Amino acid sequence: MRTFAYSRADSVDHAAHRTMPDTAFVAGGTTLLDLIKLDVLKPENVVDINALPLKRVERLDDGRLKIGALVTNTDLAHHPEVKSHYPVLSEALLAGASTQLRNMATTAGNVMQRTRCPYYRDPAAKCNRREPGSGCDAMDGINRMHAVLGGSDACIAVHPSDMCVGIAAIGATLTLQGPDGEREVDFADFHRLPGDTPHIEHDLADGELITAITLDAPLKNAGSHYLKLRDRASYEFALASCAAQLMLDGDTIREARLALGGVATKPWRCSDAEAALVGQTADKTSFERAADIALKDAQAREHNGYKIPLARQAIVRALRNAARGDKPASETQESQA
Ligand code: SF4
């Protein structure tokens, strides 16, 4: 393990002016410290931001919900505003990781987490994301866990977050603070597709940090569901997951929100499928058609073709449960370590 300089920031402004190259911010440390120990990330400077005043959740006058960057995943999942108005986010959070990890992991850290592609985490493997231009051992390797949406010839790594799939289906804005001041970015634009530059993962400049995530106002009277399909029932990443929200007028769909996880290189909003659902009857035929639209551009490699029918099932079941407003116990259990 390499050495690095450690310091604590005592204000957001102080943190945002830590513009030395090779600086990493640490909060819960659930991704960063692992990757430092594996020699995948090699920051010269690590700035601890745990003392910053970014732990509030507040309802804004326009109905949106502002979440401080350092709110833990546990606190957010159980916050009354989230449970009442954004249950799809609460479910997504509780489906992720383990109790211990959720107690440490923060909202902004979850947004910033790195892929779990095993080749990325192995410095002996070729990985364009870790070392630009080196190649990608996943393309012709064991790619069972890899993406079928949003990939490129350079990288097909899945974005691992559950929380981000819930947020993608809700809609949100990120507040970023940097040396040049504050700016806001649409959550949908924050994570980048890999393209030719998979090592550039986010729209975050040197010295910038996320200070808040503001959720769009909730859909009124909408049913919702987060469904995660995985190899085992707890402490496991998604093979395919779906966050769905439906606002109904009788049996007719008035508004729909749909996002996928476990199958794409970024939290994957399905806008075309949402548009196709509006005005339709909330039934199996409409849900299957939406799933086909959501997955029409899916591309499989040697070992991950099963993800396409699996994601189709996840979409249909999540929409069905959102429409019914019920939540089968087996699909909503809190993940336990
Ligand atoms: Fe690296 Fe992406 Fe290839 Fe995985 S899929 S080895 S992260 S380039």
Short mmCIF file of C-alpha atoms and ligand atoms in Angstrom, two decimals:
data_model
loop_
_atom_site.label_atom_id
_atom_site.label_comp_id
_atom_site.label_asym_id
_atom_site.label_seq_id
_atom_site.Cartn_x
_atom_site.Cartn_y
_atom_site.Cartn_z
CA MET A 1 0.00 0.00 0.00
CA ARG A 2 1.22 3.48 -0.88
CA THR A 3 1.41 6.36 1.53
CA PHE A 4 -0.68 9.50 1.09
CA ALA A 5 -1.10 12.80 2.87
CA TYR A 6 -4.21 12.93 5.06
CA SER A 7 -6.01 16.11 6.13
CA ARG A 8 -9.42 17.18 7.40
CA ALA A 9 -11.53 19.90 5.79
CA ASP A 10 -13.46 22.07 8.23
CA SER A 11 -15.61 23.93 5.68
CA VAL A 12 -17.00 23.30 2.20
CA ASP A 13 -14.98 26.22 0.89
CA HIS A 14 -11.85 24.79 2.46
CA ALA A 15 -12.49 21.39 0.85
CA ALA A 16 -13.27 22.90 -2.55
CA HIS A 17 -9.95 24.73 -2.61
CA ARG A 18 -7.97 21.53 -2.16
CA THR A 19 -7.06 21.63 -5.82
CA MET A 20 -3.78 19.75 -5.61
CA PRO A 21 -3.58 17.07 -8.28
CA ASP A 22 -4.34 13.51 -7.22
CA THR A 23 -6.61 14.55 -4.38
CA ALA A 24 -9.48 12.34 -3.25
CA PHE A 25 -12.24 13.21 -0.81
CA VAL A 26 -13.17 10.58 1.75
CA ALA A 27 -16.38 10.31 3.78
CA GLY A 28 -17.63 6.78 4.54
CA GLY A 29 -14.63 5.30 2.73
CA THR A 30 -16.57 2.25 1.57
CA THR A 31 -15.19 2.48 -1.97
CA LEU A 32 -12.09 4.65 -1.77
CA LEU A 33 -10.20 2.76 0.92
CA ASP A 34 -10.80 -0.60 -0.76
CA LEU A 35 -9.42 0.69 -4.02
CA ILE A 36 -6.40 2.31 -2.38
CA LYS A 37 -5.59 -0.99 -0.67
CA LEU A 38 -5.89 -2.79 -4.01
CA ASP A 39 -3.51 -0.25 -5.61
CA VAL A 40 -6.23 0.70 -8.10
CA LEU A 41 -6.55 4.30 -6.91
CA LYS A 42 -3.37 6.10 -5.93
CA PRO A 43 -4.24 9.54 -4.52
CA GLU A 44 -1.36 11.63 -3.19
CA ASN A 45 -3.76 13.52 -0.90
CA VAL A 46 -6.85 12.30 0.92
CA VAL A 47 -9.12 14.99 2.37
CA ASP A 48 -11.55 13.85 5.06
CA ILE A 49 -14.85 15.73 4.64
CA ASN A 50 -16.80 14.13 7.49
CA ALA A 51 -16.81 17.35 9.53
CA LEU A 52 -18.63 19.35 6.83
CA PRO A 53 -22.21 20.48 7.61
CA LEU A 54 -23.81 18.37 4.87
CA LYS A 55 -25.99 15.98 6.87
CA ARG A 56 -29.43 17.63 6.59
CA VAL A 57 -32.52 16.48 4.70
CA GLU A 58 -34.94 19.35 4.06
CA ARG A 59 -38.17 19.83 2.15
CA LEU A 60 -37.97 22.92 -0.10
CA ASP A 61 -40.86 25.32 -0.70
CA ASP A 62 -41.33 24.00 -4.23
CA GLY A 63 -41.87 20.45 -2.96
CA ARG A 64 -38.43 19.09 -3.78
CA LEU A 65 -36.27 17.30 -1.21
CA LYS A 66 -32.70 18.48 -0.62
CA ILE A 67 -30.37 15.79 0.72
CA GLY A 68 -26.98 16.70 2.14
CA ALA A 69 -24.04 14.88 0.60
CA LEU A 70 -23.04 13.27 3.91
CA VAL A 71 -26.43 11.81 4.85
CA THR A 72 -25.78 8.10 5.29
CA ASN A 73 -27.59 5.52 3.21
CA THR A 74 -29.22 4.16 6.38
CA ASP A 75 -30.48 7.55 7.54
CA LEU A 76 -31.80 8.37 4.08
CA ALA A 77 -33.59 5.04 3.66
CA HIS A 78 -35.40 5.50 6.97
CA HIS A 79 -36.03 9.25 6.75
CA PRO A 80 -39.78 9.97 7.09
CA GLU A 81 -39.84 12.22 4.00
CA VAL A 82 -38.22 9.51 1.89
CA LYS A 83 -40.38 6.69 3.23
CA SER A 84 -43.57 8.71 2.73
CA HIS A 85 -42.90 10.46 -0.58
CA TYR A 86 -40.12 8.48 -2.27
CA PRO A 87 -40.61 4.85 -1.22
CA VAL A 88 -38.90 3.65 -4.40
CA LEU A 89 -35.70 5.31 -3.15
CA SER A 90 -36.02 3.83 0.32
CA GLU A 91 -36.46 0.35 -1.20
CA ALA A 92 -33.48 0.83 -3.51
CA LEU A 93 -31.25 1.94 -0.64
CA LEU A 94 -32.24 -1.00 1.55
CA ALA A 95 -31.60 -3.42 -1.31
CA GLY A 96 -27.97 -2.28 -1.49
CA ALA A 97 -24.90 -3.64 0.27
CA SER A 98 -25.22 -4.60 3.95
CA THR A 99 -26.42 -2.88 7.11
CA GLN A 100 -22.86 -2.09 8.17
CA LEU A 101 -21.96 -0.60 4.80
CA ARG A 102 -25.16 1.45 4.63
CA ASN A 103 -24.36 2.86 8.07
CA MET A 104 -21.08 4.23 6.71
CA ALA A 105 -21.82 4.97 3.05
CA THR A 106 -22.98 8.47 2.20
CA THR A 107 -25.37 9.78 -0.42
CA ALA A 108 -22.66 11.51 -2.46
CA GLY A 109 -20.28 8.60 -2.02
CA ASN A 110 -22.90 6.27 -3.42
CA VAL A 111 -23.22 8.50 -6.49
CA MET A 112 -19.43 8.48 -6.88
CA GLN A 113 -18.82 4.76 -6.32
CA ARG A 114 -16.72 2.89 -8.85
CA THR A 115 -17.58 -0.16 -10.87
CA ARG A 116 -17.19 -3.64 -9.40
CA CYS A 117 -15.79 -5.02 -12.67
CA PRO A 118 -13.23 -7.56 -11.37
CA TYR A 119 -10.71 -6.60 -14.04
CA TYR A 120 -10.87 -2.97 -12.93
CA ARG A 121 -10.02 -4.06 -9.41
CA ASP A 122 -7.09 -6.23 -10.52
CA PRO A 123 -4.01 -4.15 -11.43
CA ALA A 124 -2.61 -7.13 -13.36
CA ALA A 125 -5.53 -7.04 -15.83
CA LYS A 126 -6.00 -4.78 -18.86
CA CYS A 127 -8.57 -2.09 -18.11
CA ASN A 128 -9.21 1.09 -20.07
CA ARG A 129 -11.08 2.58 -17.14
CA ARG A 130 -8.18 2.16 -14.72
CA GLU A 131 -5.40 2.70 -17.26
CA PRO A 132 -6.53 4.51 -20.43
CA GLY A 133 -5.54 2.76 -23.65
CA SER A 134 -4.47 -0.49 -22.00
CA GLY A 135 -7.37 -2.58 -23.37
CA CYS A 136 -10.27 -4.37 -21.75
CA ASP A 137 -9.97 -7.93 -20.49
CA ALA A 138 -13.72 -8.13 -19.92
CA MET A 139 -14.59 -8.03 -23.64
CA ASP A 140 -13.45 -11.58 -24.27
CA GLY A 141 -13.17 -12.63 -20.64
CA ILE A 142 -15.73 -13.52 -18.00
CA ASN A 143 -18.37 -10.89 -18.69
CA ARG A 144 -21.39 -12.45 -17.02
CA MET A 145 -21.86 -9.40 -14.75
CA HIS A 146 -21.28 -6.79 -17.44
CA ALA A 147 -23.54 -4.28 -19.17
CA VAL A 148 -25.86 -4.83 -22.11
CA LEU A 149 -26.83 -1.13 -22.35
CA GLY A 150 -24.56 1.90 -22.75
CA GLY A 151 -21.34 0.00 -23.40
CA SER A 152 -18.65 0.76 -25.97
CA ASP A 153 -15.72 -1.06 -27.55
CA ALA A 154 -13.60 0.37 -24.73
CA CYS A 155 -15.69 -0.60 -21.67
CA ILE A 156 -18.82 -2.53 -20.70
CA ALA A 157 -18.62 -2.14 -16.91
CA VAL A 158 -21.90 -1.89 -14.98
CA HIS A 159 -22.64 1.01 -12.65
CA PRO A 160 -23.18 -0.84 -9.36
CA SER A 161 -25.49 1.47 -7.41
CA ASP A 162 -29.05 0.64 -6.35
CA MET A 163 -29.65 4.08 -4.85
CA CYS A 164 -28.80 5.78 -8.14
CA VAL A 165 -31.41 3.72 -9.99
CA GLY A 166 -34.07 4.95 -7.59
CA ILE A 167 -32.87 8.53 -8.02
CA ALA A 168 -32.81 8.16 -11.81
CA ALA A 169 -36.49 7.17 -11.73
CA ILE A 170 -37.34 10.16 -9.54
CA GLY A 171 -35.21 12.81 -11.22
CA ALA A 172 -32.77 15.02 -9.33
CA THR A 173 -30.23 17.82 -9.47
CA LEU A 174 -26.72 17.64 -8.04
CA THR A 175 -25.16 20.69 -6.39
CA LEU A 176 -21.40 20.86 -6.91
CA GLN A 177 -19.02 23.20 -5.13
CA GLY A 178 -15.60 23.93 -6.57
CA PRO A 179 -12.83 26.53 -6.63
CA ASP A 180 -14.88 28.59 -9.11
CA GLY A 181 -18.08 28.48 -7.06
CA GLU A 182 -21.28 26.48 -7.07
CA ARG A 183 -23.08 24.91 -10.03
CA GLU A 184 -25.92 22.48 -10.60
CA VAL A 185 -26.01 19.44 -12.86
CA ASP A 186 -28.96 17.30 -13.86
CA PHE A 187 -28.50 13.87 -12.30
CA ALA A 188 -29.21 12.28 -15.70
CA ASP A 189 -26.16 14.04 -17.15
CA PHE A 190 -23.72 13.47 -14.28
CA HIS A 191 -22.57 9.93 -15.02
CA ARG A 192 -20.93 9.61 -18.42
CA LEU A 193 -21.18 6.80 -20.91
CA PRO A 194 -17.79 5.13 -21.39
CA GLY A 195 -17.36 5.87 -25.11
CA ASP A 196 -13.66 6.17 -25.91
CA THR A 197 -12.86 7.60 -22.48
CA PRO A 198 -14.18 5.23 -19.81
CA HIS A 199 -11.72 6.67 -17.28
CA ILE A 200 -13.80 9.90 -17.28
CA GLU A 201 -16.74 8.68 -15.22
CA HIS A 202 -18.45 11.87 -14.01
CA ASP A 203 -19.07 15.49 -14.78
CA LEU A 204 -16.92 16.59 -11.86
CA ALA A 205 -13.96 18.94 -12.27
CA ASP A 206 -10.76 18.88 -10.20
CA GLY A 207 -11.41 20.23 -6.73
CA GLU A 208 -15.21 19.96 -7.02
CA LEU A 209 -17.28 18.00 -4.56
CA ILE A 210 -20.96 17.14 -4.40
CA THR A 211 -22.65 19.07 -1.58
CA ALA A 212 -26.29 18.08 -2.12
CA ILE A 213 -28.71 16.03 -4.18
CA THR A 214 -32.15 17.57 -4.65
CA LEU A 215 -34.91 15.18 -5.66
CA ASP A 216 -37.66 16.37 -7.99
CA ALA A 217 -41.04 16.89 -6.34
CA PRO A 218 -42.72 13.52 -5.84
CA LEU A 219 -45.31 12.18 -8.27
CA LYS A 220 -48.63 12.61 -6.48
CA ASN A 221 -50.55 9.43 -5.67
CA ALA A 222 -48.13 7.30 -7.65
CA GLY A 223 -47.50 3.63 -6.94
CA SER A 224 -43.89 2.55 -7.06
CA HIS A 225 -41.60 -0.42 -6.71
CA TYR A 226 -37.87 -1.23 -6.76
CA LEU A 227 -37.17 -4.79 -7.83
CA LYS A 228 -33.67 -6.22 -7.63
CA LEU A 229 -32.77 -9.59 -9.12
CA ARG A 230 -29.46 -11.08 -7.97
CA ASP A 231 -27.58 -14.31 -7.40
CA ARG A 232 -28.41 -14.42 -3.69
CA ALA A 233 -30.97 -12.63 -1.55
CA SER A 234 -28.64 -10.30 0.35
CA TYR A 235 -25.34 -8.44 0.11
CA GLU A 236 -25.06 -8.90 -3.63
CA PHE A 237 -25.03 -6.64 -6.66
CA ALA A 238 -27.93 -6.62 -9.11
CA LEU A 239 -27.95 -8.77 -12.21
CA ALA A 240 -30.91 -6.65 -13.23
CA SER A 241 -32.98 -4.16 -11.27
CA CYS A 242 -35.83 -1.81 -12.03
CA ALA A 243 -37.25 1.26 -10.30
CA ALA A 244 -40.78 2.01 -11.44
CA GLN A 245 -43.32 4.69 -10.61
CA LEU A 246 -46.82 4.85 -12.10
CA MET A 247 -49.51 7.47 -11.67
CA LEU A 248 -52.86 6.00 -12.65
CA ASP A 249 -56.29 7.39 -13.47
CA GLY A 250 -58.43 4.31 -13.05
CA ASP A 251 -56.64 1.76 -15.21
CA THR A 252 -55.05 4.37 -17.46
CA ILE A 253 -51.41 5.39 -16.98
CA ARG A 254 -51.09 9.16 -16.62
CA GLU A 255 -47.37 9.31 -15.83
CA ALA A 256 -44.58 6.74 -15.72
CA ARG A 257 -41.00 6.72 -14.46
CA LEU A 258 -38.68 3.83 -15.18
CA ALA A 259 -34.98 3.21 -14.59
CA LEU A 260 -32.72 0.16 -14.76
CA GLY A 261 -29.72 -1.05 -12.80
CA GLY A 262 -27.35 -4.00 -13.11
CA VAL A 263 -27.50 -3.95 -16.91
CA ALA A 264 -26.10 -0.56 -17.92
CA THR A 265 -22.91 1.48 -17.69
CA LYS A 266 -24.74 4.26 -15.82
CA PRO A 267 -28.03 4.55 -13.91
CA TRP A 268 -30.35 4.02 -16.86
CA ARG A 269 -33.50 6.11 -17.29
CA CYS A 270 -35.90 4.59 -19.85
CA SER A 271 -37.53 7.72 -21.30
CA ASP A 272 -38.84 6.09 -24.50
CA ALA A 273 -40.50 3.32 -22.52
CA GLU A 274 -42.03 5.87 -20.14
CA ALA A 275 -43.52 7.80 -23.07
CA ALA A 276 -44.92 4.58 -24.53
CA LEU A 277 -46.71 3.79 -21.26
CA VAL A 278 -48.54 7.12 -20.93
CA GLY A 279 -52.18 6.83 -22.00
CA GLN A 280 -52.08 3.03 -22.04
CA THR A 281 -53.98 0.60 -19.87
CA ALA A 282 -51.90 -0.61 -16.93
CA ASP A 283 -51.73 -4.25 -17.97
CA LYS A 284 -49.26 -6.94 -18.94
CA THR A 285 -49.40 -6.07 -22.64
CA SER A 286 -48.40 -2.45 -21.99
CA PHE A 287 -45.69 -3.45 -19.54
CA GLU A 288 -44.17 -6.01 -21.92
CA ARG A 289 -44.19 -3.47 -24.74
CA ALA A 290 -42.46 -0.92 -22.50
CA ALA A 291 -39.84 -3.52 -21.55
CA ASP A 292 -39.16 -4.31 -25.21
CA ILE A 293 -38.70 -0.60 -25.94
CA ALA A 294 -36.41 -0.14 -22.94
CA LEU A 295 -34.19 -3.00 -24.09
CA LYS A 296 -34.31 -2.53 -27.85
CA ASP A 297 -30.67 -1.39 -28.02
CA ALA A 298 -29.31 -4.03 -25.64
CA GLN A 299 -26.17 -5.80 -26.83
CA ALA A 300 -24.87 -8.98 -25.25
CA ARG A 301 -21.34 -10.36 -25.04
CA GLU A 302 -20.49 -14.04 -24.60
CA HIS A 303 -21.73 -14.54 -21.01
CA ASN A 304 -24.25 -11.79 -20.29
CA GLY A 305 -27.02 -12.45 -22.83
CA TYR A 306 -29.26 -13.78 -20.03
CA LYS A 307 -29.51 -10.23 -18.68
CA ILE A 308 -31.80 -9.12 -21.51
CA PRO A 309 -34.74 -11.45 -20.68
CA LEU A 310 -33.98 -10.99 -16.97
CA ALA A 311 -34.23 -7.22 -17.25
CA ARG A 312 -37.43 -7.63 -19.27
CA GLN A 313 -38.89 -9.65 -16.40
CA ALA A 314 -37.72 -7.08 -13.87
CA ILE A 315 -39.44 -4.26 -15.78
CA VAL A 316 -42.73 -6.11 -16.18
CA ARG A 317 -42.82 -7.19 -12.52
CA ALA A 318 -41.80 -3.78 -11.16
CA LEU A 319 -44.47 -2.06 -13.27
CA ARG A 320 -47.06 -4.61 -12.23
CA ASN A 321 -46.27 -4.08 -8.55
CA ALA A 322 -46.22 -0.29 -8.96
CA ALA A 323 -49.64 -0.43 -10.61
CA ARG A 324 -51.07 -2.64 -7.87
CA GLY A 325 -49.48 -0.62 -5.13
CA ASP A 326 -48.55 -3.81 -3.30
CA LYS A 327 -45.13 -5.13 -2.52
CA PRO A 328 -44.55 -8.86 -2.30
CA ALA A 329 -42.55 -9.54 0.87
CA SER A 330 -39.91 -11.53 -0.97
CA GLU A 331 -39.16 -8.55 -3.17
CA THR A 332 -38.90 -5.87 -0.51
CA GLN A 333 -36.91 -7.49 2.26
CA GLU A 334 -34.11 -5.41 3.62
CA SER A 335 -30.73 -6.73 2.59
CA GLN A 336 -28.84 -8.14 5.57
CA ALA A 337 -25.19 -8.95 5.84
FE1 SF4 B 1 -12.01 -2.03 -17.35
FE2 SF4 B 1 -14.42 -1.43 -18.26
FE3 SF4 B 1 -13.09 -3.42 -19.34
FE4 SF4 B 1 -14.00 -3.68 -16.85
S1 SF4 B 1 -15.24 -3.48 -18.68
S2 SF4 B 1 -11.96 -4.24 -17.64
S3 SF4 B 1 -13.82 -1.56 -16.12
S4 SF4 B 1 -12.48 -1.26 -19.36
#
